[in-house]
Short mmCIF file of C-alpha atoms in Angstrom, two decimals:
data_model
loop_
_atom_site.label_atom_id
_atom_site.label_comp_id
_atom_site.label_asym_id
_atom_site.label_seq_id
_atom_site.Cartn_x
_atom_site.Cartn_y
_atom_site.Cartn_z
CA MET A 1 0.00 0.00 0.00
CA ALA A 2 1.25 3.46 -0.82
CA SER A 3 2.28 5.70 2.06
CA GLU A 4 -0.25 8.16 3.39
CA GLY A 5 -0.55 11.31 1.33
CA SER A 6 1.72 10.10 -1.47
CA ASN A 7 0.70 10.89 -5.04
CA ASN A 8 0.77 8.48 -7.95
CA LYS A 9 0.38 9.96 -11.42
CA THR A 10 -0.89 7.31 -13.80
CA GLY A 11 -2.97 6.92 -16.93
CA LEU A 12 -6.26 5.11 -17.22
CA GLN A 13 -5.77 1.41 -17.89
CA VAL A 14 -7.41 0.18 -21.10
CA VAL A 15 -7.90 -3.47 -22.02
CA VAL A 16 -9.15 -4.47 -25.48
CA ARG A 17 -11.18 -7.66 -26.00
CA MET A 18 -12.14 -8.89 -29.46
CA ARG A 19 -14.89 -11.50 -29.44
CA PRO A 20 -14.86 -14.43 -31.91
CA LEU A 21 -17.00 -14.30 -35.05
CA ASN A 22 -20.54 -15.62 -34.94
CA LYS A 23 -21.96 -17.96 -37.57
CA VAL A 24 -23.16 -15.22 -39.93
CA GLU A 25 -19.88 -13.31 -39.72
CA LYS A 26 -17.89 -16.44 -40.42
CA GLU A 27 -19.90 -17.06 -43.56
CA LEU A 28 -19.40 -13.51 -44.84
CA THR A 29 -15.83 -12.84 -43.72
CA ALA A 30 -12.64 -14.49 -44.93
CA LYS A 31 -10.74 -15.85 -41.96
CA ASN A 32 -6.98 -16.17 -41.76
CA GLU A 33 -5.09 -16.64 -38.49
CA GLN A 34 -1.31 -16.73 -38.12
CA PHE A 35 1.09 -16.76 -35.21
CA GLY A 36 0.83 -13.45 -33.41
CA ILE A 37 -1.68 -12.05 -35.92
CA ALA A 38 -5.44 -12.48 -36.17
CA GLU A 39 -6.71 -11.02 -39.42
CA GLU A 40 -10.29 -10.62 -40.59
CA GLY A 41 -10.43 -9.02 -44.02
CA GLY A 42 -9.89 -5.28 -43.63
CA ILE A 43 -9.20 -5.38 -39.89
CA SER A 44 -6.23 -7.01 -38.22
CA VAL A 45 -5.03 -7.09 -34.64
CA GLU A 46 -1.34 -7.65 -34.11
CA LEU A 47 0.02 -8.66 -30.71
CA GLN A 48 3.42 -7.47 -29.50
CA PRO A 49 3.91 -9.31 -26.20
CA ASP A 50 7.49 -8.07 -25.80
CA CYS A 51 6.33 -4.46 -25.47
CA LEU A 52 5.02 -2.76 -22.35
CA TYR A 53 1.90 -1.76 -24.28
CA LYS A 54 0.21 -4.06 -26.78
CA ALA A 55 -0.30 -2.76 -30.30
CA VAL A 56 -3.42 -2.69 -32.47
CA VAL A 57 -3.31 -2.15 -36.21
CA VAL A 58 -6.53 -1.35 -38.09
CA ARG A 59 -6.15 -1.65 -41.85
CA ASP A 60 -8.43 -0.93 -44.76
CA ASP A 61 -7.97 -0.12 -48.45
CA ARG A 62 -7.40 3.58 -47.79
CA ARG A 63 -5.20 3.83 -44.73
CA ASN A 64 -3.66 2.12 -41.74
CA LYS A 65 -4.34 3.22 -38.18
CA PHE A 66 -2.00 2.21 -35.41
CA TYR A 67 -2.86 2.11 -31.70
CA SER A 68 0.03 1.29 -29.41
CA ARG A 69 -0.94 2.36 -25.90
CA PHE A 70 -3.34 -0.33 -24.70
CA ASP A 71 -2.45 -2.25 -21.56
CA ASP A 72 -3.60 -5.61 -22.87
CA ILE A 73 -5.36 -7.23 -25.82
CA LEU A 74 -7.39 -10.42 -25.72
CA LEU A 75 -8.58 -12.17 -28.86
CA GLY A 76 -11.59 -14.39 -29.46
CA ASN A 77 -10.06 -17.47 -27.84
CA SER A 78 -9.49 -15.73 -24.50
CA THR A 79 -11.18 -17.17 -21.41
CA GLN A 80 -13.16 -15.33 -18.74
CA GLU A 81 -10.37 -16.01 -16.25
CA GLN A 82 -7.78 -14.46 -18.58
CA MET A 83 -10.03 -11.44 -18.96
CA TYR A 84 -10.35 -11.13 -15.19
CA GLN A 85 -6.60 -11.37 -14.61
CA ALA A 86 -5.98 -8.68 -17.22
CA SER A 87 -8.50 -6.25 -15.76
CA ALA A 88 -10.66 -6.34 -12.62
CA GLN A 89 -8.27 -8.40 -10.49
CA LYS A 90 -5.92 -5.42 -10.40
CA LEU A 91 -8.59 -3.29 -8.73
CA VAL A 92 -9.53 -5.65 -5.88
CA LYS A 93 -6.42 -5.00 -3.78
CA ASP A 94 -6.73 -1.26 -4.42
CA VAL A 95 -10.29 -1.25 -3.06
CA CYS A 96 -9.25 -3.26 0.01
CA ASP A 97 -6.44 -0.74 0.56
CA GLY A 98 -8.98 2.08 0.71
CA TYR A 99 -9.27 3.40 -2.85
CA ASN A 100 -12.53 3.80 -4.74
CA ALA A 101 -12.44 2.29 -8.21
CA GLY A 102 -14.48 1.91 -11.39
CA LEU A 103 -14.47 -0.26 -14.51
CA PHE A 104 -16.30 0.71 -17.71
CA ALA A 105 -17.21 -1.64 -20.55
CA TYR A 106 -17.47 0.24 -23.86
CA GLY A 107 -18.31 -1.10 -27.33
CA GLN A 108 -21.04 -1.74 -29.85
CA SER A 109 -24.07 -3.91 -29.09
CA GLY A 110 -23.24 -7.59 -29.34
CA SER A 111 -19.48 -7.12 -28.99
CA GLY A 112 -19.27 -8.84 -25.60
CA LYS A 113 -19.61 -6.10 -22.95
CA SER A 114 -22.25 -7.81 -20.81
CA TYR A 115 -20.68 -11.22 -21.37
CA SER A 116 -17.33 -9.90 -20.13
CA LEU A 117 -18.86 -8.30 -17.03
CA ILE A 118 -21.60 -10.78 -16.12
CA GLY A 119 -20.85 -14.01 -17.98
CA LYS A 120 -23.14 -16.58 -19.50
CA GLU A 121 -26.76 -15.64 -18.94
CA ASN A 122 -28.38 -17.20 -15.83
CA SER A 123 -25.44 -19.55 -15.26
CA MET A 124 -24.32 -20.54 -11.77
CA ASP A 125 -21.25 -22.33 -13.19
CA PRO A 126 -18.13 -20.42 -12.01
CA ASN A 127 -16.36 -21.28 -15.27
CA HIS A 128 -18.88 -19.11 -17.14
CA TRP A 129 -18.85 -16.18 -14.72
CA GLY A 130 -17.71 -12.75 -15.85
CA LEU A 131 -15.72 -10.04 -14.09
CA ILE A 132 -18.34 -9.10 -11.47
CA PRO A 133 -18.88 -12.56 -9.92
CA ARG A 134 -15.14 -13.26 -10.03
CA THR A 135 -14.48 -9.96 -8.26
CA VAL A 136 -16.91 -10.89 -5.48
CA VAL A 137 -15.09 -14.21 -5.03
CA GLU A 138 -11.76 -12.37 -4.86
CA PHE A 139 -13.03 -9.93 -2.22
CA PHE A 140 -14.00 -12.78 0.08
CA LYS A 141 -10.62 -14.46 -0.52
CA GLU A 142 -8.79 -11.19 0.16
CA ALA A 143 -10.64 -10.73 3.45
CA GLU A 144 -9.71 -14.23 4.59
CA ALA A 145 -6.07 -13.75 3.59
CA MET A 146 -5.84 -10.49 5.54
CA ARG A 147 -7.31 -12.12 8.63
CA SER A 148 -4.90 -15.06 8.52
CA SER A 149 -1.84 -12.86 7.91
CA GLY A 150 -1.99 -11.21 11.34
CA ASN A 151 -3.39 -7.97 9.95
CA PRO A 152 -5.63 -6.21 12.53
CA PHE A 153 -8.55 -6.92 10.26
CA GLU A 154 -11.81 -8.51 11.34
CA GLY A 155 -13.34 -8.83 7.89
CA ILE A 156 -15.52 -7.10 5.32
CA LYS A 157 -19.20 -6.50 4.97
CA MET A 158 -20.24 -6.42 1.35
CA LYS A 159 -23.32 -4.70 -0.04
CA ILE A 160 -24.60 -4.70 -3.59
CA ALA A 161 -26.49 -1.99 -5.49
CA PHE A 162 -27.62 -2.31 -9.11
CA PHE A 163 -29.31 0.45 -11.13
CA GLU A 164 -29.73 1.60 -14.71
CA VAL A 165 -29.72 5.02 -16.38
CA TYR A 166 -32.43 5.19 -19.03
CA GLN A 167 -33.48 8.40 -20.79
CA GLU A 168 -31.84 10.54 -18.12
CA GLU A 169 -33.67 8.78 -15.27
CA ILE A 170 -32.27 6.35 -12.67
CA TYR A 171 -34.06 3.05 -12.01
CA ASP A 172 -33.34 0.72 -9.10
CA LEU A 173 -33.01 -2.85 -10.41
CA LEU A 174 -33.08 -4.56 -7.00
CA LYS A 175 -36.10 -2.98 -5.32
CA LYS A 176 -38.35 -5.56 -3.67
CA ASP A 177 -42.11 -5.77 -4.06
CA THR A 178 -44.35 -4.50 -1.28
CA ASP A 179 -44.80 -8.08 -0.03
CA GLY A 180 -41.03 -8.38 0.45
CA SER A 181 -40.44 -10.79 -2.41
CA MET A 182 -37.87 -10.13 -5.12
CA TYR A 183 -39.88 -9.91 -8.33
CA LEU A 184 -38.16 -11.59 -11.26
CA PRO A 185 -39.81 -10.51 -14.54
CA ASN A 186 -39.98 -12.66 -17.63
CA GLY A 187 -38.36 -11.29 -20.75
CA GLY A 188 -36.91 -8.10 -19.29
CA GLY A 189 -38.18 -4.90 -20.89
CA GLY A 190 -37.68 -2.83 -17.76
CA SER A 191 -40.39 -4.63 -15.79
CA GLY A 192 -39.76 -4.55 -12.05
CA ALA A 193 -37.37 -1.58 -12.09
CA THR A 194 -38.22 1.27 -9.70
CA LYS A 195 -37.62 4.89 -10.62
CA ILE A 196 -35.45 7.00 -8.29
CA SER A 197 -36.85 10.49 -7.70
CA GLY A 198 -33.61 12.31 -8.58
CA ARG A 199 -29.95 11.94 -9.47
CA GLU A 200 -28.43 13.81 -6.52
CA GLN A 201 -26.52 11.77 -3.95
CA ARG A 202 -29.19 12.39 -1.32
CA HIS A 203 -31.75 10.66 -3.53
CA LEU A 204 -29.51 7.65 -4.08
CA ASP A 205 -28.67 7.44 -0.35
CA ARG A 206 -32.34 7.54 0.58
CA GLU A 207 -33.93 5.41 -2.16
CA LEU A 208 -31.38 3.09 -3.76
CA THR A 209 -31.49 -0.52 -2.54
CA ARG A 210 -28.24 -1.79 -1.03
CA LEU A 211 -28.37 -5.46 -0.10
CA GLU A 212 -25.77 -7.17 2.09
CA VAL A 213 -24.36 -10.41 0.68
CA THR A 214 -22.41 -13.08 2.54
CA GLU A 215 -21.62 -15.49 -0.29
CA THR A 216 -20.85 -15.34 -3.98
CA ASP A 217 -23.94 -17.24 -5.17
CA GLN A 218 -26.14 -14.65 -3.45
CA ALA A 219 -24.40 -11.80 -5.28
CA VAL A 220 -24.68 -13.67 -8.61
CA ARG A 221 -28.43 -14.18 -8.16
CA LEU A 222 -28.91 -10.46 -7.49
CA LEU A 223 -26.87 -9.72 -10.60
CA GLN A 224 -29.11 -12.00 -12.66
CA ILE A 225 -32.29 -10.46 -11.23
CA GLY A 226 -31.14 -6.94 -12.02
CA THR A 227 -29.97 -7.95 -15.50
CA ASP A 228 -33.40 -9.43 -16.31
CA ARG A 229 -35.01 -6.15 -15.28
CA ARG A 230 -32.94 -4.02 -17.66
CA ARG A 231 -34.60 -2.51 -20.71
CA LYS A 232 -33.85 -4.50 -23.86
CA ALA A 233 -34.51 -4.28 -27.57
CA GLY A 234 -33.49 -6.13 -30.73
CA MET A 235 -30.34 -4.97 -32.52
CA PRO A 236 -28.59 -6.36 -35.63
CA LEU A 237 -25.89 -8.16 -33.61
CA ASN A 238 -27.98 -8.93 -30.54
CA PRO A 239 -31.74 -9.65 -30.47
CA VAL A 240 -31.92 -8.87 -26.72
CA SER A 241 -29.53 -5.94 -26.52
CA SER A 242 -29.66 -3.76 -23.40
CA ARG A 243 -30.91 -0.24 -24.14
CA SER A 244 -29.75 1.41 -20.93
CA HIS A 245 -26.53 2.03 -19.04
CA ALA A 246 -26.29 -0.31 -16.04
CA ILE A 247 -24.13 0.35 -12.97
CA TYR A 248 -23.33 -2.46 -10.54
CA GLN A 249 -21.85 -1.15 -7.29
CA ILE A 250 -19.96 -3.30 -4.79
CA ILE A 251 -19.71 -1.50 -1.44
CA ILE A 252 -16.95 -2.78 0.85
CA ASP A 253 -17.15 -1.93 4.55
CA ARG A 254 -13.83 -2.91 6.12
CA VAL A 255 -14.06 -3.74 9.83
CA TYR A 256 -10.89 -3.73 11.97
CA ALA A 257 -10.10 -5.35 15.31
CA ASP A 258 -10.26 -2.01 17.16
CA ASN A 259 -13.79 -1.49 15.73
CA THR A 260 -12.73 1.22 13.27
CA ARG A 261 -14.16 1.07 9.76
CA GLY A 262 -13.45 2.17 6.22
CA THR A 263 -15.87 2.15 3.30
CA THR A 264 -14.97 2.03 -0.39
CA SER A 265 -16.82 1.18 -3.60
CA LEU A 266 -16.08 -0.54 -6.88
CA TYR A 267 -18.36 0.43 -9.79
CA PHE A 268 -18.90 -1.71 -12.88
CA ALA A 269 -20.58 0.22 -15.72
CA ASP A 270 -22.09 -1.77 -18.59
CA LEU A 271 -22.57 1.02 -21.11
CA MET A 272 -25.22 0.99 -23.81
CA GLY A 273 -24.01 -0.05 -27.28
CA SER A 274 -21.91 2.61 -28.97
CA GLU A 275 -22.69 1.82 -32.63
CA ARG A 276 -25.30 4.58 -32.95
CA MET A 277 -22.86 7.10 -31.58
CA VAL A 278 -20.29 6.08 -34.19
CA GLU A 279 -22.72 6.24 -37.10
CA GLY A 280 -24.14 9.61 -36.05
CA PHE A 281 -21.09 11.08 -34.40
CA GLU A 282 -21.88 14.61 -35.56
CA ASP A 283 -25.32 14.54 -33.95
CA ARG A 284 -25.01 16.75 -30.87
CA SER A 285 -28.72 17.18 -30.17
CA THR A 286 -30.25 16.01 -26.92
CA GLU A 287 -32.62 13.88 -28.98
CA SER A 288 -29.79 11.57 -29.99
CA PRO A 289 -30.59 8.06 -28.66
CA ASN A 290 -27.04 7.70 -27.36
CA ASP A 291 -26.28 11.27 -26.39
CA GLU A 292 -24.99 10.11 -23.00
CA LEU A 293 -22.04 8.41 -24.70
CA LEU A 294 -21.35 11.53 -26.77
CA THR A 295 -21.12 13.47 -23.51
CA LEU A 296 -18.94 10.77 -21.97
CA GLY A 297 -16.62 11.01 -24.97
CA ARG A 298 -16.36 14.79 -24.63
CA ILE A 299 -15.57 14.45 -20.92
CA ILE A 300 -12.85 11.88 -21.67
CA GLN A 301 -11.34 14.30 -24.19
CA ALA A 302 -11.56 17.18 -21.68
CA LEU A 303 -9.85 15.11 -18.98
CA GLY A 304 -7.07 14.31 -21.43
CA ASN A 305 -6.59 18.04 -22.10
CA GLU A 306 -6.85 19.45 -18.57
CA SER A 307 -3.33 20.83 -18.89
CA LYS A 308 -4.63 22.99 -21.74
CA GLY A 309 -7.49 24.37 -19.65
CA ALA A 310 -10.25 21.99 -20.78
CA VAL A 311 -13.10 21.55 -18.28
CA ALA A 312 -15.19 18.38 -17.91
CA SER A 313 -18.94 19.10 -17.58
CA TYR A 314 -20.24 16.15 -15.55
CA ARG A 315 -23.66 17.68 -14.82
CA GLU A 316 -24.66 17.69 -18.48
CA LYS A 317 -25.93 14.09 -18.38
CA THR A 318 -27.15 11.78 -15.62
CA LEU A 319 -24.71 9.01 -16.52
CA THR A 320 -21.62 11.19 -16.20
CA TYR A 321 -22.99 12.98 -13.13
CA VAL A 322 -23.55 9.72 -11.24
CA LEU A 323 -20.07 8.48 -12.18
CA ARG A 324 -18.28 11.82 -11.77
CA ASP A 325 -16.19 10.69 -8.78
CA VAL A 326 -14.95 7.63 -10.67
CA LEU A 327 -14.21 9.57 -13.87
CA GLY A 328 -12.50 12.60 -12.41
CA GLY A 329 -12.13 11.97 -8.70
CA ASN A 330 -9.49 10.30 -6.56
CA SER A 331 -10.29 6.82 -7.89
CA LYS A 332 -8.58 4.01 -9.75
CA CYS A 333 -10.24 3.60 -13.15
CA MET A 334 -10.12 1.03 -15.94
CA VAL A 335 -11.83 0.78 -19.34
CA ILE A 336 -12.61 -2.38 -21.28
CA VAL A 337 -13.07 -1.84 -25.01
CA THR A 338 -14.88 -4.62 -26.87
CA GLY A 339 -14.95 -5.11 -30.60
CA VAL A 340 -15.42 -7.61 -33.43
CA LEU A 341 -12.73 -8.74 -35.86
CA SER A 342 -14.90 -8.50 -38.94
CA THR A 343 -15.12 -6.16 -41.91
CA LEU A 344 -18.88 -6.14 -41.28
CA GLN A 345 -18.25 -4.29 -38.01
CA TYR A 346 -15.34 -2.15 -39.16
CA LYS A 347 -16.64 1.32 -38.25
CA PRO A 348 -18.02 0.50 -34.78
CA THR A 349 -14.86 -1.39 -33.86
CA GLN A 350 -12.60 1.46 -34.94
CA GLY A 351 -14.84 3.93 -33.08
CA SER A 352 -14.45 1.87 -29.91
CA LEU A 353 -10.68 1.74 -30.35
CA ASP A 354 -10.64 5.53 -30.79
CA PHE A 355 -12.50 5.88 -27.49
CA GLY A 356 -10.00 3.62 -25.75
CA ASP A 357 -7.10 5.53 -27.27
CA ASN A 358 -8.54 8.80 -25.90
CA CYS A 359 -8.87 7.20 -22.46
CA LYS A 360 -5.17 6.31 -22.48
CA GLY A 361 -4.41 10.00 -22.96
CA ILE A 362 -5.75 10.82 -19.49
CA GLN A 363 -3.13 11.33 -16.80
CA ARG A 364 -4.46 11.61 -13.27
CA VAL A 365 -2.98 11.91 -9.80
CA VAL A 366 -4.37 9.36 -7.36
CA THR A 367 -3.58 10.06 -3.70
CA ALA A 368 -3.01 7.18 -1.34
CA PRO A 369 -5.86 6.74 1.17
CA ARG A 370 -5.40 8.25 4.59
CA LYS A 371 -3.88 6.05 7.25
CA ARG A 372 -6.44 4.22 9.36
CA LEU A 373 -6.41 5.53 12.95
CA THR A 374 -6.23 3.18 15.91
CA HIS A 375 -8.67 3.61 18.77
CA SER A 376 -6.05 5.33 20.96
CA GLU A 377 -5.09 7.67 18.09
CA MET A 378 -8.73 8.60 17.64
CA GLU A 379 -9.01 9.36 21.38
CA ASP A 380 -5.88 11.54 21.26
CA ARG A 381 -7.21 13.44 18.25
CA MET A 382 -10.61 13.93 19.92
CA ARG A 383 -8.90 15.21 23.09
CA TRP A 384 -6.91 17.73 21.02
CA TYR A 385 -10.07 18.98 19.33
CA MET A 386 -11.85 19.37 22.67
CA GLU A 387 -8.95 21.41 24.04
CA LYS A 388 -9.03 23.67 20.96
CA ILE A 389 -12.78 24.16 21.38
CA ALA A 390 -12.33 25.09 25.05
CA GLU A 391 -9.60 27.58 24.08
CA LEU A 392 -11.80 29.22 21.45
CA GLU A 393 -14.76 29.41 23.82
CA HIS A 394 -12.56 31.17 26.39
CA THR A 395 -11.38 33.63 23.73
CA ILE A 396 -14.99 34.46 22.81
CA GLU A 397 -15.87 35.00 26.49
CA VAL A 398 -12.95 37.44 26.98
CA GLN A 399 -13.82 39.38 23.82
CA GLN A 400 -17.47 39.68 24.88
CA ILE A 401 -16.40 41.21 28.23
CA GLU A 402 -14.14 43.71 26.43
CA ILE A 403 -16.96 44.65 24.03
CA GLU A 404 -19.34 45.30 26.92
CA SER A 405 -16.72 47.47 28.69
CA LEU A 406 -16.25 49.53 25.51
CA LYS A 407 -20.00 50.09 25.27
CA SER A 408 -20.16 51.30 28.88
CA GLY A 409 -17.24 53.72 28.41
CA HIS A 410 -15.06 51.91 30.92
CA TYR A 411 -12.70 49.85 28.81
CA THR A 412 -11.17 46.91 30.60
CA CYS A 413 -8.27 45.06 28.99
CA LEU A 414 -8.20 41.47 30.13
CA LEU A 415 -5.01 39.49 29.99
CA TYR A 416 -5.80 36.43 27.87
CA THR A 417 -4.66 33.11 29.19
CA SER A 418 -5.44 29.81 27.57
CA PRO A 419 -7.43 27.52 29.88
CA SER A 420 -5.81 24.27 30.87
CA PRO A 421 -7.50 21.04 29.83
CA ARG A 422 -8.38 20.42 33.48
CA ASP A 423 -10.25 23.76 33.71
CA SER A 424 -12.31 22.91 30.61
#
């Protein structure tokens, strides 16, 4: 863990994942794979494992575009465990050390965002789990390891919140029915989601459901319930594509042996498909169906140009406002860019890579979390504050006497002496 108050300037981490071709794409796209190179017609991804950053080359008949700053690249044969090790696993220790963190999945509909985060739909098989269930497992393992290592650490309490942003409104995906049962709708379509009255933090604190979980299977079931409640619609690459931005929040309450606590959060954001934004990139109107991602893109560009005086406007959209502390605050942040190695999906894939490239341009200073105080240190600090309060109260009393003497015409100058702690 970094020392208290130390600063660590680092860029956003970006991991690229290219899903394998589906049946239709295989029929329409010439496939040719070689060692170190996976090529699909006009798009090729070239791995350079000897470099600190992996390289991506996008080729077409007119030009070549080269991306060289990504932290990792996974092709279609990558497993869920490999994806986890390349991305979310790096954030677990940071959260346990006291940092807040966030992970965003960005890409066109059907490119594998939800699969990477959640896993195979309605599966309780750990081999099919995505980043979120694997992260929950890791948190429980980390807590046990800290307890057995002699760390003054009693354990963690984990709570789960799951909500979606749809047409500038926030909907709770885990709200129970009035009879206390957890309603599981059939076919999704937004059924069962409960609207939050506002986007300010006070509304989320008061209305958003946060459920404590004690085992991984419990967290996975809540994830499946919330996923079924998301709004969905048919898209060319995915007949049940999600039409909202979903945020899954893991809240970690660390409990220490001296009964002190520390609370941090890890956000997973499953963003709505970006293909509309790419096709209509010049559309800046608020009527754009994916205007939230346009705003997110502008904020990413502003954060990458803060040294030039650019300002990020988080309040412009609900999505960016809710995630403002993760995007621009003192938080560890990671972006997963998903794409398809097919000429059929050339423009959306390149648009997603452009977004990831912009994210790598952001340099931020993350300050190490403050040192946890022991019980005796907290008592000493409280005693110091009480003494300062008593001293200030005495000063006010002396000044009031002097003011009254001035008003009466008989000024009395009192010699100020600081009261001792015993006198207070």
